[in-house]
């Protein structure tokens, strides 16, 4: 009863999903036929659907999409129904077409797996000779070698079997993509989970899936199917097959291939929609985390205001708070207006040098050093690991200046353009720099403070 009902719901019209109300109507009519002449299956259609979708059975999924309930087969149910479909033996078994398909695949494995250009050229030249010989034979005899009626039927059935198997495989591919969404749901249920760890788990899972053979194969297939030109070519090819007179008795009863493109597009869109739902789920999770953080900030601001109001009405005898350095305020109106970039215009064309560069000049050019900001940032972060504020002088005491004045200026430039670090123009400090591992030179620079973000 279950197999026949699911077959009638999904496979008779090759539907990937069925509206819940339509599924109830079809199942009710099917049960009515099975219960003649006396009732055998006594549950209501909605009770059967609910039972088949529970954790114990998992034969179908009932999902909410586009403000309506839909019913879908699970990958396990797809395989079970496919096995039953394979038991339905046809009038003959197409051994010759299957054998030729195996030979063609083996030939492709051997010819398209070789990286040697010379060998590949020899294979292509051999194919060209065979094509030229066939063209010459047709021109001489006027006859074209064609498949027999039996061979046509065999290959039609094989193409239909492959299309049916492809539709079954889509359910397994979609289930793999659904597994990434389950990572988000499972992580959200854990207490105290950080949104960064959830994102990391999701991105790692999706990367592993896309880098897998299954993921790369689906991407290649989906790119092929999304091409309008290739869709038109495939449609023309299918229509030409259905127009063959020798297949008319079979094509009228087998519309699967004619509907294959729409079926595959629907199946691929379901996978794409699964990814879109995953992105929406992540966005909701991040929005929720942002709202919770904003709510926590508002509570802290309110507590600070209450404490400030209490101090205003009953001020203490001593100081309330110690601040290091001068206050640094940031106002919206302090931001400069946008100015367009100046496009340099040159009216002199560079001239070719009269003589080549000397060896000394080339040596000096090659010896030019490069100061990495990443290295400087790393030193600053290491110093701020156990303190809130560190000056440039303290930083250079621990990490000696290695590239002279240029490195010292780079530190000052980083502090001036990277808040919350800052340069205090009204205070100065003296920094000693070693030059050529021998000479020590003192530089007087503005006081530079590197600060932690939460300081």
PDB file of C-alpha atoms in Angstrom, residues 273-423:
ATOM      1  CA  UNK A 273      16.500  27.206  -2.648  1.00  0.00           C
ATOM      2  CA  UNK A 274      17.967  25.065   0.138  1.00  0.00           C
ATOM      3  CA  UNK A 275      21.105  27.189  -0.027  1.00  0.00           C
ATOM      4  CA  UNK A 276      19.011  30.365  -0.026  1.00  0.00           C
ATOM      5  CA  UNK A 277      17.134  29.176   3.045  1.00  0.00           C
ATOM      6  CA  UNK A 278      20.468  28.422   4.695  1.00  0.00           C
ATOM      7  CA  UNK A 279      21.658  31.976   3.970  1.00  0.00           C
ATOM      8  CA  UNK A 280      18.398  33.380   5.364  1.00  0.00           C
ATOM      9  CA  UNK A 281      18.776  31.215   8.454  1.00  0.00           C
ATOM     10  CA  UNK A 282      22.298  32.490   9.017  1.00  0.00           C
ATOM     11  CA  UNK A 283      21.126  36.072   8.493  1.00  0.00           C
ATOM     12  CA  UNK A 284      18.383  35.636  11.085  1.00  0.00           C
ATOM     13  CA  UNK A 285      20.884  34.136  13.503  1.00  0.00           C
ATOM     14  CA  UNK A 286      23.275  37.070  13.058  1.00  0.00           C
ATOM     15  CA  UNK A 287      20.422  39.587  13.308  1.00  0.00           C
ATOM     16  CA  UNK A 288      19.270  37.956  16.528  1.00  0.00           C
ATOM     17  CA  UNK A 289      22.794  38.043  17.941  1.00  0.00           C
ATOM     18  CA  UNK A 290      23.079  41.723  16.938  1.00  0.00           C
ATOM     19  CA  UNK A 291      19.760  42.551  18.623  1.00  0.00           C
ATOM     20  CA  UNK A 292      20.835  40.776  21.786  1.00  0.00           C
ATOM     21  CA  UNK A 293      24.130  42.678  21.773  1.00  0.00           C
ATOM     22  CA  UNK A 294      22.317  45.980  21.210  1.00  0.00           C
ATOM     23  CA  UNK A 295      19.932  45.163  24.026  1.00  0.00           C
ATOM     24  CA  UNK A 296      22.858  44.415  26.334  1.00  0.00           C
ATOM     25  CA  UNK A 297      24.544  47.710  25.387  1.00  0.00           C
ATOM     26  CA  UNK A 298      21.335  49.639  26.130  1.00  0.00           C
ATOM     27  CA  UNK A 299      21.116  47.990  29.550  1.00  0.00           C
ATOM     28  CA  UNK A 300      24.736  48.930  30.298  1.00  0.00           C
ATOM     29  CA  UNK A 301      24.162  52.533  29.143  1.00  0.00           C
ATOM     30  CA  UNK A 302      21.075  52.778  31.346  1.00  0.00           C
ATOM     31  CA  UNK A 303      23.030  51.472  34.360  1.00  0.00           C
ATOM     32  CA  UNK A 304      25.816  54.007  33.677  1.00  0.00           C
ATOM     33  CA  UNK A 305      23.239  56.815  33.493  1.00  0.00           C
ATOM     34  CA  UNK A 306      21.687  55.737  36.778  1.00  0.00           C
ATOM     35  CA  UNK A 307      25.115  55.600  38.419  1.00  0.00           C
ATOM     36  CA  UNK A 308      25.994  59.043  37.003  1.00  0.00           C
ATOM     37  CA  UNK A 309      22.721  60.488  38.269  1.00  0.00           C
ATOM     38  CA  UNK A 310      23.403  59.049  41.726  1.00  0.00           C
ATOM     39  CA  UNK A 311      26.890  60.583  41.764  1.00  0.00           C
ATOM     40  CA  UNK A 312      25.484  63.941  40.643  1.00  0.00           C
ATOM     41  CA  UNK A 313      23.076  64.103  43.557  1.00  0.00           C
ATOM     42  CA  UNK A 314      25.534  62.679  46.073  1.00  0.00           C
ATOM     43  CA  UNK A 315      29.072  63.276  44.797  1.00  0.00           C
ATOM     44  CA  UNK A 316      31.929  61.403  46.496  1.00  0.00           C
ATOM     45  CA  UNK A 317      34.838  63.126  48.215  1.00  0.00           C
ATOM     46  CA  UNK A 318      37.583  61.747  45.964  1.00  0.00           C
ATOM     47  CA  UNK A 319      37.994  61.240  42.198  1.00  0.00           C
ATOM     48  CA  UNK A 320      35.571  58.943  40.387  1.00  0.00           C
ATOM     49  CA  UNK A 321      37.606  57.761  37.382  1.00  0.00           C
ATOM     50  CA  UNK A 322      41.219  58.048  36.196  1.00  0.00           C
ATOM     51  CA  UNK A 323      41.851  58.542  32.470  1.00  0.00           C
ATOM     52  CA  UNK A 324      45.293  58.094  30.911  1.00  0.00           C
ATOM     53  CA  UNK A 325      46.359  60.860  28.555  1.00  0.00           C
ATOM     54  CA  UNK A 326      44.201  63.569  27.099  1.00  0.00           C
ATOM     55  CA  UNK A 327      40.589  62.796  26.064  1.00  0.00           C
ATOM     56  CA  UNK A 328      40.106  61.857  22.414  1.00  0.00           C
ATOM     57  CA  UNK A 329      36.672  62.798  21.073  1.00  0.00           C
ATOM     58  CA  UNK A 330      35.167  61.739  17.749  1.00  0.00           C
ATOM     59  CA  UNK A 331      32.290  63.782  16.328  1.00  0.00           C
ATOM     60  CA  UNK A 332      30.325  63.162  13.158  1.00  0.00           C
ATOM     61  CA  UNK A 333      30.900  66.702  11.924  1.00  0.00           C
ATOM     62  CA  UNK A 334      34.652  66.255  12.252  1.00  0.00           C
ATOM     63  CA  UNK A 335      34.638  63.950   9.264  1.00  0.00           C
ATOM     64  CA  UNK A 336      35.973  65.797   6.208  1.00  0.00           C
ATOM     65  CA  UNK A 337      33.910  66.194   3.072  1.00  0.00           C
ATOM     66  CA  UNK A 338      34.617  63.943   0.143  1.00  0.00           C
ATOM     67  CA  UNK A 339      37.083  65.312  -2.358  1.00  0.00           C
ATOM     68  CA  UNK A 340      37.538  63.818  -5.810  1.00  0.00           C
ATOM     69  CA  UNK A 341      40.828  62.180  -6.573  1.00  0.00           C
ATOM     70  CA  UNK A 342      43.253  64.172  -8.672  1.00  0.00           C
ATOM     71  CA  UNK A 343      44.020  62.585 -12.007  1.00  0.00           C
ATOM     72  CA  UNK A 344      47.620  63.152 -12.949  1.00  0.00           C
ATOM     73  CA  UNK A 345      48.162  64.331 -16.516  1.00  0.00           C
ATOM     74  CA  UNK A 346      51.582  64.093 -18.108  1.00  0.00           C
ATOM     75  CA  UNK A 347      52.624  66.071 -21.130  1.00  0.00           C
ATOM     76  CA  UNK A 348      56.134  64.608 -21.338  1.00  0.00           C
ATOM     77  CA  UNK A 349      56.733  61.141 -22.720  1.00  0.00           C
ATOM     78  CA  UNK A 350      59.441  59.132 -20.901  1.00  0.00           C
ATOM     79  CA  UNK A 351      62.582  58.796 -22.986  1.00  0.00           C
ATOM     80  CA  UNK A 352      64.744  55.726 -23.402  1.00  0.00           C
ATOM     81  CA  UNK A 353      67.967  56.046 -21.383  1.00  0.00           C
ATOM     82  CA  UNK A 354      71.036  56.694 -23.435  1.00  0.00           C
ATOM     83  CA  UNK A 355      72.953  53.958 -21.607  1.00  0.00           C
ATOM     84  CA  UNK A 356      72.042  50.881 -19.596  1.00  0.00           C
ATOM     85  CA  UNK A 357      71.901  51.014 -15.807  1.00  0.00           C
ATOM     86  CA  UNK A 358      75.174  50.331 -14.094  1.00  0.00           C
ATOM     87  CA  UNK A 359      75.726  47.230 -12.002  1.00  0.00           C
ATOM     88  CA  UNK A 360      75.965  49.388  -8.876  1.00  0.00           C
ATOM     89  CA  UNK A 361      72.571  50.983  -9.547  1.00  0.00           C
ATOM     90  CA  UNK A 362      70.946  47.610 -10.150  1.00  0.00           C
ATOM     91  CA  UNK A 363      72.457  46.261  -6.908  1.00  0.00           C
ATOM     92  CA  UNK A 364      71.068  49.200  -4.927  1.00  0.00           C
ATOM     93  CA  UNK A 365      67.661  48.729  -6.537  1.00  0.00           C
ATOM     94  CA  UNK A 366      67.609  45.012  -5.645  1.00  0.00           C
ATOM     95  CA  UNK A 367      68.647  45.796  -2.073  1.00  0.00           C
ATOM     96  CA  UNK A 368      65.598  48.019  -1.469  1.00  0.00           C
ATOM     97  CA  UNK A 369      63.799  46.710   1.618  1.00  0.00           C
ATOM     98  CA  UNK A 370      60.087  46.447   2.290  1.00  0.00           C
ATOM     99  CA  UNK A 371      58.417  47.156   5.631  1.00  0.00           C
ATOM    100  CA  UNK A 372      55.490  44.820   6.280  1.00  0.00           C
ATOM    101  CA  UNK A 373      52.576  46.417   8.124  1.00  0.00           C
ATOM    102  CA  UNK A 374      51.390  42.944   9.120  1.00  0.00           C
ATOM    103  CA  UNK A 375      54.622  42.414  11.087  1.00  0.00           C
ATOM    104  CA  UNK A 376      54.222  45.791  12.812  1.00  0.00           C
ATOM    105  CA  UNK A 377      50.567  45.054  13.656  1.00  0.00           C
ATOM    106  CA  UNK A 378      51.572  41.667  15.059  1.00  0.00           C
ATOM    107  CA  UNK A 379      54.127  43.298  17.372  1.00  0.00           C
ATOM    108  CA  UNK A 380      51.549  45.832  18.559  1.00  0.00           C
ATOM    109  CA  UNK A 381      48.972  43.113  19.283  1.00  0.00           C
ATOM    110  CA  UNK A 382      51.504  41.063  21.227  1.00  0.00           C
ATOM    111  CA  UNK A 383      52.365  44.078  23.397  1.00  0.00           C
ATOM    112  CA  UNK A 384      48.660  44.831  23.994  1.00  0.00           C
ATOM    113  CA  UNK A 385      47.890  41.255  24.999  1.00  0.00           C
ATOM    114  CA  UNK A 386      48.478  42.000  28.697  1.00  0.00           C
ATOM    115  CA  UNK A 387      47.982  45.772  28.891  1.00  0.00           C
ATOM    116  CA  UNK A 388      45.546  48.436  27.683  1.00  0.00           C
ATOM    117  CA  UNK A 389      47.995  51.060  26.384  1.00  0.00           C
ATOM    118  CA  UNK A 390      51.590  50.888  25.175  1.00  0.00           C
ATOM    119  CA  UNK A 391      53.772  53.712  23.866  1.00  0.00           C
ATOM    120  CA  UNK A 392      56.050  53.566  20.871  1.00  0.00           C
ATOM    121  CA  UNK A 393      59.060  53.808  23.136  1.00  0.00           C
ATOM    122  CA  UNK A 394      57.940  50.757  25.138  1.00  0.00           C
ATOM    123  CA  UNK A 395      57.275  48.910  21.901  1.00  0.00           C
ATOM    124  CA  UNK A 396      60.745  49.610  20.479  1.00  0.00           C
ATOM    125  CA  UNK A 397      62.403  48.558  23.750  1.00  0.00           C
ATOM    126  CA  UNK A 398      60.967  45.058  23.286  1.00  0.00           C
ATOM    127  CA  UNK A 399      61.176  44.930  19.482  1.00  0.00           C
ATOM    128  CA  UNK A 400      64.298  46.708  18.297  1.00  0.00           C
ATOM    129  CA  UNK A 401      64.041  48.920  15.215  1.00  0.00           C
ATOM    130  CA  UNK A 402      65.625  46.883  12.428  1.00  0.00           C
ATOM    131  CA  UNK A 403      65.129  49.059   9.333  1.00  0.00           C
ATOM    132  CA  UNK A 404      66.048  52.501  10.549  1.00  0.00           C
ATOM    133  CA  UNK A 405      64.012  55.654  10.348  1.00  0.00           C
ATOM    134  CA  UNK A 406      61.604  54.222   7.753  1.00  0.00           C
ATOM    135  CA  UNK A 407      60.347  51.600  10.252  1.00  0.00           C
ATOM    136  CA  UNK A 408      59.956  54.253  12.949  1.00  0.00           C
ATOM    137  CA  UNK A 409      57.906  56.457  10.601  1.00  0.00           C
ATOM    138  CA  UNK A 410      55.768  53.425   9.670  1.00  0.00           C
ATOM    139  CA  UNK A 411      54.803  52.962  13.323  1.00  0.00           C
ATOM    140  CA  UNK A 412      53.753  56.608  13.534  1.00  0.00           C
ATOM    141  CA  UNK A 413      51.767  56.319  10.294  1.00  0.00           C
ATOM    142  CA  UNK A 414      49.925  53.226  11.561  1.00  0.00           C
ATOM    143  CA  UNK A 415      48.955  54.992  14.773  1.00  0.00           C
ATOM    144  CA  UNK A 416      47.687  58.064  12.919  1.00  0.00           C
ATOM    145  CA  UNK A 417      45.403  56.152  10.544  1.00  0.00           C
ATOM    146  CA  UNK A 418      44.250  53.237  12.705  1.00  0.00           C
ATOM    147  CA  UNK A 419      41.956  54.090  15.631  1.00  0.00           C
ATOM    148  CA  UNK A 420      41.940  53.701  18.591  1.00  0.00           C
ATOM    149  CA  UNK A 421      45.709  54.231  18.289  1.00  0.00           C
ATOM    150  CA  UNK A 422      46.714  57.892  18.317  1.00  0.00           C
ATOM    151  CA  UNK A 423      49.574  60.380  18.034  1.00  0.00           C
TER     152      UNK A 423
END
